[in-house]
Coordinates of C-alpha atoms in Angstrom, one line a residue:
M76 CA 0.1 0.0 0.0
H77 CA 3.0 2.4 0.9
K78 CA 4.5 1.6 -2.6
L79 CA 1.3 2.3 -4.5
K80 CA 1.2 5.8 -2.6
N81 CA 4.5 6.9 -3.8
H82 CA 3.2 6.0 -7.3
I83 CA 0.1 8.0 -7.1
P84 CA 1.7 11.5 -8.4
I85 CA 3.3 10.0 -11.6
I86 CA 0.0 8.1 -12.1
L87 CA -2.2 11.2 -11.9
V88 CA 0.9 13.2 -14.3
L89 CA 0.7 10.4 -16.8
L90 CA -3.2 10.3 -16.8
I91 CA -3.3 14.2 -17.2
G92 CA -0.6 14.5 -19.8
F93 CA -2.1 12.1 -22.0
M94 CA -5.5 13.5 -21.5
L95 CA -4.0 17.0 -22.6
R96 CA -2.4 15.3 -25.2
I97 CA -5.5 14.2 -26.9
V98 CA -7.9 17.3 -26.3
G99 CA -9.3 18.2 -29.6
L100 CA -7.9 15.1 -31.4
N101 CA -10.1 15.7 -34.5
W102 CA -8.5 19.3 -34.6
D103 CA -8.9 19.5 -38.5
Q104 CA -12.3 18.0 -38.6
G105 CA -11.3 15.5 -41.0
Y106 CA -9.6 17.6 -43.6
H107 CA -6.1 16.1 -43.2
L108 CA -4.4 19.8 -43.0
H109 CA -1.2 18.5 -41.9
P110 CA 0.7 17.7 -45.1
D111 CA 3.2 15.4 -43.5
E112 CA 0.7 13.6 -42.0
R113 CA -1.3 13.4 -44.9
F114 CA 1.4 11.4 -46.7
L115 CA 1.9 9.1 -44.0
T116 CA -1.4 8.2 -43.9
M117 CA -1.5 7.4 -47.8
V118 CA 1.5 5.6 -47.4
A119 CA 0.4 3.4 -44.4
L120 CA -2.7 2.6 -46.5
D121 CA -1.2 1.9 -49.7
I122 CA 1.9 -0.6 -48.4
Q123 CA 1.0 -4.0 -47.8
W124 CA 1.8 -7.0 -45.4
P125 CA 4.6 -9.1 -46.9
Q126 CA 3.6 -13.0 -47.7
S127 CA 6.8 -14.5 -46.2
I128 CA 9.8 -13.2 -43.8
S129 CA 12.1 -13.5 -46.8
Q130 CA 10.1 -10.9 -48.8
Y131 CA 10.1 -8.5 -45.7
F132 CA 13.8 -8.2 -45.8
D133 CA 14.0 -7.9 -49.7
T134 CA 14.4 -4.2 -50.1
S135 CA 13.8 -4.5 -54.0
I136 CA 10.2 -6.6 -53.8
S137 CA 8.8 -6.0 -50.3
P138 CA 5.2 -4.4 -50.7
L139 CA 6.2 -2.8 -47.2
N140 CA 8.9 -0.6 -48.9
P141 CA 7.2 2.8 -50.0
H142 CA 9.4 2.7 -53.0
N143 CA 7.7 -0.2 -54.6
K144 CA 4.7 1.9 -54.2
S145 CA 4.0 5.0 -55.6
F146 CA 6.4 6.8 -53.2
D147 CA 9.3 7.9 -55.0
F148 CA 10.7 10.1 -52.6
F149 CA 10.2 8.5 -48.7
V150 CA 12.7 10.0 -45.9
Y151 CA 10.6 9.0 -43.1
G152 CA 11.4 6.4 -40.9
L153 CA 9.2 3.2 -41.1
W154 CA 8.3 1.3 -37.9
P155 CA 5.9 4.0 -36.8
V156 CA 4.1 4.0 -39.9
L157 CA 3.9 -0.2 -39.8
L158 CA 2.5 0.5 -35.9
V159 CA -0.2 2.9 -37.2
K160 CA -0.9 0.5 -39.7
A161 CA -1.3 -2.4 -37.6
V162 CA -3.5 -0.9 -35.0
S163 CA -5.9 0.6 -37.2
Q164 CA -6.5 -2.4 -38.9
A165 CA -6.6 -4.6 -35.6
I166 CA -9.4 -2.0 -34.1
M167 CA -11.0 -1.9 -38.0
L168 CA -10.0 1.7 -38.6
H169 CA -8.0 1.1 -41.6
D170 CA -9.2 3.6 -43.8
Y171 CA -8.3 7.4 -45.0
S172 CA -10.7 8.9 -42.7
S173 CA -9.7 7.4 -39.6
L174 CA -6.1 5.9 -39.9
N175 CA -4.7 9.3 -38.8
L176 CA -6.7 9.6 -35.7
V177 CA -5.5 6.1 -34.9
G178 CA -1.9 7.6 -35.4
R179 CA -2.5 10.5 -33.4
V180 CA -3.6 8.8 -30.5
L181 CA -0.5 6.5 -30.6
S182 CA 1.5 9.6 -30.8
A183 CA 0.0 10.7 -27.6
I184 CA 0.5 7.4 -26.0
V185 CA 4.1 7.5 -26.9
D186 CA 4.9 11.2 -25.7
T187 CA 2.9 10.2 -22.5
A188 CA 5.4 7.4 -22.3
T189 CA 8.3 9.8 -22.5
V190 CA 7.0 11.5 -19.4
L191 CA 7.3 8.4 -17.4
V192 CA 10.9 8.3 -18.7
I193 CA 12.0 11.5 -17.5
Y194 CA 10.5 10.2 -14.1
K195 CA 12.6 7.5 -14.1
T196 CA 15.7 9.5 -15.2
V197 CA 15.4 12.2 -12.7
L198 CA 14.6 8.9 -10.0
Y199 CA 17.6 7.4 -10.7
L200 CA 19.7 10.7 -11.1
A201 CA 18.5 12.8 -8.2
R202 CA 17.0 10.0 -5.8
R203 CA 14.3 12.5 -4.9
R204 CA 10.3 11.7 -5.9
L205 CA 9.7 15.3 -5.6
S206 CA 12.4 16.3 -8.4
A207 CA 11.1 13.4 -10.6
F208 CA 7.7 14.5 -10.1
L209 CA 8.4 18.1 -11.2
A210 CA 10.2 17.2 -14.3
S211 CA 7.8 14.9 -15.5
A212 CA 5.1 17.5 -14.5
T213 CA 6.9 20.1 -16.7
Y214 CA 7.4 18.1 -19.7
S215 CA 3.8 17.0 -19.9
L216 CA 2.8 20.8 -19.8
F217 CA 5.6 22.0 -22.2
V218 CA 4.0 23.7 -25.6
L219 CA 5.7 21.8 -28.5
P220 CA 5.6 18.1 -27.1
L221 CA 1.7 19.0 -26.6
Q222 CA 1.3 20.0 -30.4
L223 CA 3.6 17.6 -31.5
S224 CA 1.6 14.8 -29.9
H225 CA -1.5 16.1 -31.6
Y226 CA -0.1 14.7 -35.1
F227 CA 0.5 11.2 -36.6
A228 CA 4.2 12.0 -37.7
T229 CA 7.4 10.1 -36.4
D230 CA 8.8 13.1 -34.3
P231 CA 7.3 11.5 -30.8
Y232 CA 8.4 8.2 -31.6
L233 CA 12.2 9.9 -32.1
N234 CA 11.6 11.9 -28.9
F235 CA 10.9 8.5 -27.1
C236 CA 13.5 6.4 -27.9
L237 CA 16.4 9.1 -27.7
A238 CA 15.0 10.1 -24.0
L239 CA 15.1 6.3 -23.5
T240 CA 18.4 5.7 -24.5
L241 CA 19.7 8.7 -22.5
Y242 CA 18.1 7.1 -19.4
L243 CA 19.8 3.9 -20.1
L244 CA 23.0 5.6 -20.6
T245 CA 22.8 7.4 -17.2
I246 CA 22.6 3.7 -15.8
F247 CA 25.4 2.7 -18.1
L248 CA 27.8 5.2 -16.5
S249 CA 27.4 3.8 -12.9
V250 CA 27.5 0.0 -13.7
T251 CA 31.1 -1.6 -14.0
R252 CA 29.9 -4.4 -16.5
P253 CA 27.7 -2.5 -18.6
W254 CA 26.6 -5.2 -21.2
R255 CA 23.1 -5.4 -20.2
Q256 CA 22.8 -1.7 -20.5
A257 CA 24.6 -1.7 -23.8
I258 CA 22.2 -4.2 -25.2
L259 CA 19.2 -2.2 -24.3
I260 CA 21.1 1.1 -25.8
G261 CA 21.6 -0.6 -28.7
L262 CA 17.9 -1.6 -29.2
T263 CA 16.6 1.5 -28.3
F264 CA 19.2 3.6 -30.3
G265 CA 18.5 1.6 -33.4
L266 CA 14.8 2.0 -32.9
A267 CA 15.5 6.0 -32.7
V268 CA 17.3 5.9 -35.9
S269 CA 14.4 3.8 -37.6
A270 CA 12.3 6.4 -36.5
K271 CA 13.9 9.2 -37.9
V272 CA 17.6 9.2 -39.3
S273 CA 18.4 12.3 -37.5
A274 CA 18.8 10.3 -34.3
V275 CA 22.4 9.9 -35.1
L276 CA 23.1 13.3 -34.0
F277 CA 22.9 11.4 -30.6
A278 CA 25.8 8.8 -31.3
P279 CA 28.5 11.9 -29.9
I280 CA 26.4 11.2 -26.8
I281 CA 27.0 7.6 -26.7
V282 CA 30.7 7.9 -27.6
L283 CA 30.8 10.4 -24.3
G284 CA 29.2 7.8 -21.9
F285 CA 31.7 5.4 -22.8
V286 CA 34.7 8.1 -22.2
I287 CA 33.1 8.9 -19.0
H288 CA 32.7 5.1 -18.2
L289 CA 36.4 4.6 -19.0
F290 CA 37.7 7.3 -16.8
R291 CA 35.3 6.5 -13.8
F292 CA 36.4 2.5 -13.7
R293 CA 39.4 1.9 -15.9
A294 CA 38.3 -1.0 -17.1
L295 CA 38.6 -1.2 -21.3
R296 CA 37.9 -5.0 -21.8
P297 CA 34.5 -4.8 -20.5
L298 CA 33.8 -1.5 -22.1
F299 CA 35.2 -2.8 -25.5
F300 CA 32.5 -5.8 -25.1
S301 CA 29.8 -3.6 -24.6
G302 CA 30.7 -1.3 -27.3
L303 CA 31.1 -4.4 -29.6
I304 CA 27.7 -6.0 -28.6
M305 CA 25.9 -2.6 -28.6
S306 CA 27.1 -2.2 -32.0
V307 CA 25.9 -5.5 -33.5
V308 CA 22.3 -4.9 -31.9
I309 CA 22.2 -1.3 -33.4
F310 CA 22.8 -3.2 -36.9
V311 CA 20.2 -5.9 -36.0
T312 CA 17.8 -3.5 -34.8
L313 CA 17.8 -1.5 -38.0
H314 CA 17.8 -4.4 -40.3
L315 CA 14.4 -5.6 -38.1
F316 CA 12.7 -2.0 -38.0
Y317 CA 13.8 -0.3 -41.0
P318 CA 15.3 -3.1 -43.3
Y319 CA 14.8 -0.8 -46.6
L320 CA 17.6 1.5 -45.3
F321 CA 19.6 -1.5 -47.2
S322 CA 20.0 -3.1 -50.5
G323 CA 22.2 -5.7 -49.4
F324 CA 23.1 -7.1 -45.8
F325 CA 25.6 -4.0 -45.6
T326 CA 25.1 -1.8 -48.4
P327 CA 22.8 1.4 -48.0
N328 CA 20.0 1.4 -49.9
P329 CA 20.8 3.9 -53.2
K330 CA 17.2 5.4 -53.6
L331 CA 17.1 6.1 -49.9
L332 CA 20.4 7.8 -50.6
A333 CA 19.3 9.4 -53.5
N334 CA 16.1 10.7 -51.4
W335 CA 18.1 12.1 -48.7
Q336 CA 20.6 14.3 -51.1
Q337 CA 17.4 15.4 -52.5
L338 CA 16.2 16.7 -49.3
K339 CA 19.5 18.2 -48.5
F340 CA 19.3 20.3 -52.0
L341 CA 15.4 21.2 -50.9
E342 CA 16.8 22.8 -47.6
V343 CA 18.4 25.6 -49.0
P344 CA 16.4 28.5 -49.0
S345 CA 15.4 29.4 -52.8
P346 CA 12.2 30.2 -54.7
H347 CA 12.5 26.5 -56.0
F348 CA 11.1 25.2 -52.9
P349 CA 9.2 28.0 -51.3
P350 CA 8.7 26.2 -48.1
S351 CA 12.5 26.5 -47.2
V352 CA 12.0 30.5 -47.7
Q353 CA 10.7 31.2 -44.7
W354 CA 14.0 30.4 -42.8
A355 CA 16.1 32.5 -45.5
D356 CA 18.5 35.0 -43.8
T357 CA 17.0 34.3 -40.1
Q358 CA 20.0 34.4 -37.8
K359 CA 21.7 31.1 -36.3
F360 CA 20.8 30.3 -32.6
I361 CA 19.0 33.4 -32.5
F362 CA 15.9 32.5 -34.5
P363 CA 15.3 29.0 -32.8
L364 CA 16.3 30.2 -29.2
L365 CA 13.6 33.2 -29.9
N366 CA 10.8 30.7 -30.7
L367 CA 11.6 28.3 -27.8
F368 CA 11.4 31.0 -25.6
F369 CA 8.3 32.9 -26.7
V370 CA 6.2 29.5 -28.1
G371 CA 7.4 26.1 -27.7
L372 CA 8.7 26.3 -24.3
G373 CA 7.4 29.7 -22.9
P374 CA 9.1 32.8 -20.7
V375 CA 8.7 30.9 -17.4
W376 CA 10.0 27.5 -18.3
S377 CA 13.0 29.3 -19.9
L378 CA 14.0 31.5 -17.5
V379 CA 13.8 28.7 -14.7
F380 CA 15.9 26.5 -17.1
V381 CA 18.8 29.3 -17.2
A382 CA 18.1 29.5 -13.2
A383 CA 18.8 25.6 -13.0
I384 CA 22.4 26.3 -15.1
I385 CA 23.3 29.1 -13.2
S386 CA 22.6 27.3 -9.8
Q387 CA 25.1 24.7 -10.7
K388 CA 23.1 22.0 -8.5
W389 CA 23.8 19.5 -11.2
I390 CA 27.5 20.2 -11.6
R391 CA 28.9 17.1 -9.7
N392 CA 26.4 14.6 -11.3
S393 CA 27.9 13.1 -14.3
G394 CA 24.6 11.9 -15.4
L395 CA 23.0 15.6 -16.0
W396 CA 26.5 16.6 -17.5
L397 CA 25.6 14.1 -20.1
V398 CA 21.9 15.3 -20.3
L399 CA 23.0 19.3 -20.3
T400 CA 25.4 18.0 -23.2
W401 CA 22.9 16.4 -25.3
T402 CA 20.5 19.4 -24.9
L403 CA 23.1 21.9 -25.8
L404 CA 24.8 20.0 -28.5
L405 CA 21.4 19.5 -30.4
F406 CA 20.6 22.8 -30.0
L407 CA 23.8 24.4 -31.3
L408 CA 23.6 21.5 -34.2
Q409 CA 20.0 22.4 -35.5
G410 CA 20.3 26.0 -34.6
S411 CA 23.2 26.5 -37.0
Q412 CA 21.3 24.8 -40.1
A413 CA 19.8 27.1 -42.9
I414 CA 16.6 25.4 -42.2
K415 CA 15.1 25.9 -38.5
P416 CA 11.8 24.5 -38.0
L417 CA 10.8 24.3 -34.2
R418 CA 9.9 20.7 -34.4
Y419 CA 13.6 19.6 -35.0
L420 CA 14.3 20.6 -31.4
L421 CA 11.8 18.5 -29.9
P422 CA 14.5 15.7 -28.6
I423 CA 16.1 18.6 -26.6
F424 CA 12.9 19.1 -24.2
P425 CA 13.3 15.9 -22.3
G426 CA 16.7 17.1 -21.2
L427 CA 15.1 20.8 -20.7
A428 CA 12.4 19.0 -18.3
I429 CA 15.2 16.9 -16.4
M430 CA 17.1 20.0 -15.6
I431 CA 14.2 22.2 -14.6
G432 CA 12.7 19.4 -12.6
F433 CA 16.1 18.7 -10.6
Y434 CA 16.4 22.4 -9.9
L435 CA 12.8 22.6 -8.9
G436 CA 13.5 20.0 -6.3
H437 CA 15.7 21.7 -4.1
L438 CA 13.6 25.3 -3.6
P439 CA 10.7 25.9 -1.3
K440 CA 7.5 24.4 -1.7
R441 CA 5.7 27.8 -2.0
V442 CA 8.2 28.7 -4.9
I443 CA 7.7 25.3 -6.6
L444 CA 3.9 25.4 -6.5
F445 CA 4.1 29.2 -7.7
T446 CA 6.4 28.2 -10.4
L447 CA 4.1 25.4 -11.6
L448 CA 1.2 27.3 -11.6
I449 CA 2.3 30.3 -14.0
G450 CA 4.6 27.9 -15.9
S451 CA 1.4 26.0 -16.5
V452 CA -0.4 28.9 -18.2
W453 CA 1.7 28.4 -21.3
G454 CA 0.8 24.8 -21.9
L455 CA -3.2 24.9 -21.0
G456 CA -3.5 28.4 -23.0
F457 CA -2.1 26.6 -26.2
L458 CA -5.1 24.1 -25.8
S459 CA -7.1 26.4 -26.7
V460 CA -6.0 26.1 -30.4
Y461 CA -7.7 22.5 -30.2
T462 CA -11.0 23.8 -28.6
H463 CA -12.0 26.1 -31.5
P464 CA -12.6 25.3 -34.8
H465 CA -9.7 25.4 -37.1
P466 CA -9.5 28.7 -39.1
R467 CA -9.6 27.3 -42.5
V468 CA -12.6 25.1 -41.8
A469 CA -14.0 28.3 -39.8
A470 CA -13.4 30.1 -43.0
S471 CA -14.8 27.7 -45.7
E472 CA -18.2 27.6 -43.6
W473 CA -18.1 31.5 -43.6
M474 CA -17.4 31.8 -47.4
Y475 CA -20.2 29.0 -48.2
K476 CA -22.5 31.6 -46.4
N477 CA -21.5 35.1 -47.6
I478 CA -19.8 34.5 -51.4
P479 CA -22.3 33.6 -54.1
A480 CA -22.0 30.1 -55.6
G481 CA -19.8 30.6 -59.0
T482 CA -17.7 33.2 -57.7
T483 CA -13.6 33.0 -58.8
I484 CA -11.5 32.4 -56.0
S485 CA -7.5 32.7 -55.8
C486 CA -6.0 29.0 -55.0
D487 CA -2.2 29.6 -53.8
L488 CA -0.1 27.2 -55.0
W489 CA 2.0 25.5 -52.0
D490 CA -1.0 26.0 -49.7
D491 CA -4.3 24.4 -49.0
C492 CA -7.1 26.4 -51.1
L493 CA -10.2 27.7 -49.7
P494 CA -13.1 26.9 -49.1
L495 CA -12.1 22.9 -48.4
S496 CA -14.3 20.7 -50.2
N497 CA -15.2 23.1 -52.8
R498 CA -18.8 22.4 -54.2
S499 CA -19.6 25.7 -55.8
Y500 CA -16.8 27.9 -56.8
T501 CA -14.3 28.4 -59.8
L502 CA -11.0 28.1 -58.0
I503 CA -7.9 29.8 -60.1
E504 CA -4.5 28.9 -58.8
T505 CA -2.0 31.4 -58.5
R506 CA 1.6 31.0 -58.3
P507 CA 2.8 33.5 -56.0
F508 CA 6.4 31.9 -55.5
D509 CA 7.0 32.0 -59.1
P510 CA 9.7 34.5 -60.0
D511 CA 8.1 37.8 -60.8
S512 CA 6.1 37.8 -64.1
T513 CA 3.1 39.1 -65.8
Q514 CA 1.1 35.6 -65.4
Y515 CA 0.8 36.2 -62.1
L516 CA -0.7 39.6 -62.5
S517 CA -3.2 38.1 -65.0
K518 CA -4.4 35.5 -62.9
L519 CA -5.3 38.0 -60.1
S520 CA -7.0 40.1 -62.7
Q521 CA -9.4 36.8 -63.0
I522 CA -10.3 36.5 -59.7
Q523 CA -13.2 38.1 -57.5
Y524 CA -12.0 36.9 -54.1
L525 CA -8.5 36.5 -52.6
A526 CA -8.3 33.2 -50.0
I527 CA -5.0 33.5 -48.3
S528 CA -4.9 30.1 -46.1
S529 CA -2.0 31.0 -43.8
N530 CA 0.7 33.2 -43.9
R531 CA 3.1 31.4 -45.8
T532 CA 2.7 33.2 -49.3
Y533 CA 3.0 37.0 -47.9
G534 CA 5.2 35.9 -45.1
S535 CA 7.9 34.2 -47.4
V536 CA 7.5 37.0 -50.0
T537 CA 7.9 40.0 -48.2
H538 CA 10.7 38.4 -45.9
K539 CA 12.6 37.8 -49.2
P540 CA 11.9 41.0 -51.4
D541 CA 15.5 40.1 -53.2
F542 CA 13.8 36.8 -54.3
Y543 CA 10.6 38.3 -55.1
P544 CA 10.7 42.2 -55.7
Q545 CA 7.6 42.8 -57.2
T546 CA 5.4 40.6 -55.3
S547 CA 6.5 41.7 -52.3
V548 CA 5.1 44.9 -53.2
F549 CA 2.0 43.8 -54.1
Y550 CA 1.5 42.2 -50.8
T551 CA 2.4 45.2 -48.8
D552 CA 0.1 47.2 -50.7
L553 CA -2.7 44.4 -50.4
F554 CA -2.6 44.6 -46.6
S555 CA -2.4 48.3 -46.7
S556 CA -5.7 48.4 -48.9
K557 CA -3.9 49.5 -51.7
A558 CA -3.7 46.9 -54.3
G559 CA -7.4 46.9 -55.5
F560 CA -9.0 44.4 -52.8
K561 CA -10.3 44.8 -49.3
K562 CA -10.1 42.6 -46.3
I563 CA -13.5 41.1 -45.6
A564 CA -12.8 38.6 -42.9
E565 CA -10.2 37.0 -40.9
F566 CA -10.0 33.9 -38.8
T567 CA -7.4 32.6 -36.2
S568 CA -7.4 30.3 -33.4
R569 CA -4.6 31.5 -31.0
P570 CA -3.3 30.1 -27.8
G571 CA -5.1 31.9 -24.9
F572 CA -8.1 31.9 -22.3
A573 CA -11.6 33.7 -23.3
I574 CA -12.6 35.5 -20.6
P575 CA -15.4 38.0 -21.0
G576 CA -14.5 41.4 -20.0
I577 CA -11.1 41.3 -20.3
H578 CA -8.9 42.1 -23.6
F579 CA -5.3 41.7 -23.5
C580 CA -3.0 40.4 -26.3
F581 CA 0.6 39.9 -26.1
T582 CA 2.6 40.0 -29.3
P583 CA 6.3 38.2 -29.0
P584 CA 8.6 41.3 -30.3
I585 CA 11.4 40.7 -32.6
L586 CA 10.3 37.5 -34.6
D587 CA 8.5 39.6 -38.1
Y588 CA 7.5 36.7 -40.3
G589 CA 4.4 37.9 -42.1
R590 CA 4.4 41.0 -40.0
V591 CA 3.4 42.8 -43.0
A592 CA -0.3 41.5 -42.2
G593 CA -0.3 43.6 -39.1
I594 CA -2.0 42.7 -35.5
S595 CA -5.3 41.8 -35.6
C596 CA -7.0 40.6 -32.0
D597 CA -10.5 41.4 -31.1
T598 CA -11.7 38.3 -29.4
P599 CA -12.5 39.1 -25.8
G600 CA -9.8 37.4 -23.1
I601 CA -5.9 36.8 -23.1
W602 CA -4.5 36.1 -26.2
L603 CA -0.9 35.2 -27.6
V604 CA -0.5 36.5 -31.4
D605 CA 1.8 34.2 -32.5
D606 CA 1.5 35.2 -35.9
F607 CA 4.9 36.4 -36.6
V608 CA 6.8 33.0 -35.3
D609 CA 8.2 30.3 -37.0
E610 CA 6.0 29.4 -39.7
S611 CA 6.0 25.7 -39.3
F612 CA 4.5 26.2 -35.6
T613 CA 1.2 27.7 -36.8
V614 CA 0.7 26.8 -40.3
Y615 CA -0.8 23.4 -39.9
D616 CA -3.3 23.4 -36.8
H617 CA -3.8 27.3 -36.5
P618 CA -3.1 29.6 -39.4
R619 CA -4.1 33.2 -40.0
V620 CA -6.5 32.9 -42.6
T621 CA -7.7 36.0 -44.4
I622 CA -10.2 36.7 -47.1
F623 CA -10.2 40.0 -49.7
E624 CA -12.5 41.1 -51.9
K625 CA -12.1 42.5 -55.1
T626 CA -12.7 46.3 -54.9
S627 CA -11.0 47.8 -58.2
S628 CA -11.6 47.3 -61.8
L629 CA -8.1 48.1 -62.2
E630 CA -5.9 45.3 -62.3
P631 CA -3.5 45.0 -59.5
K632 CA 0.1 46.4 -59.6
I633 CA 3.0 44.1 -58.6

């Protein structure tokens, strides 16, 4: 009974954490508005189980290999997709309208499991249940994990496997003959790479763990044996859970290598691949740090993490050294890249929670309670995104009621067209990311309504006027009512709390992606206007949607 009482706090955290992660599960009302999720859903439905074990391992003919279906470009890990496929079939929800929801529930479960891993890690390192509870509670309230656990994608799986590998590595440091831990590390790290190849960035931390172990115990032979067996387990795990990494037993799959090479080319910001333009000329380290501070982690937890570092309470704990090294290493590696989506930093969040929980556990209880209360506001406020209609869905319903049937409406390439499930309008495709040309001008002259379903077009175009000198002028004039169009409707679903009688809107300073659209925040309550942060943070689940009506017979100038 006494043991059960000790486990009640973490059980409550796990239950609450899971419930937070399935709030508004069908947040896009069945429209599949996350492109990666949409793609993985199609892959999961199209691939088929092999008829034999030998066929499963044969990259050239396996029906589970996306390259053998209609997907020439596939750079994701595979086993999360196979898991979602298997579960959806087992519960008879293996169809396009349901499979992504199964994937979202599994993402929520996997991220809740990460909460448990964080608890076990801090409990092992600090030997304090309070610190372990606080670390797991804070992670369960972090904004970015809450958001990404609402998607059917591979990120939560990567995060869980790396967090588990880090936990096993901290145990590895204190065991004289760590071959058992080496086997488990090989398994979890292999699963991490099989979920997302970027997991290889964790490899230096494993090497560092071996170095620390060598200096601590001066036992080279058992360490060499552990390293050897771990390498074998990693190799076997990759073959079992992502056999299509290989075309032979040791030979990498050339198609996959070509896909990765193509992906590296697309990650260079250029008008040839518009989704990457948003990060053009963003400052290394500063840009991701600002997005972490204002949205991904929030100001309160960011400041608490800094306080934890300054306190130096962790400095004599080799396990916490390893945790902090991984956290800082990944931030530096990802923050220095040309492409800086906030989701790439998800694997540092367990480390942030571990350091914060360890630090909070040494503070007075009143301070702890106050910090938890104000820190939870950011995460709980973000859930309002999933308790309100998706802006694109709300905009579509408004358009059906207020725009006459047969009207011509723009549809920007590289973004979702509005209205969703068009039934009665003529959609004219516009290409704002093409080099400035009279073709775009002629398309604008044909439409009656300009439907902008996110800030992707005007954010990127005005962010890089050297790529789009004339089009950037058009969008600047558009939001200044100088382009022959008038804004007639806008739809948002921002983080915050609807409180009658109160009107306060906070807009993060410095971040300016799409700021040409101006600040609009008229709903009563307390809201975070996150329109101008990293586009990938808002564009899927709570984009800003704007509808313009043509007011002038003059052709728009660009």
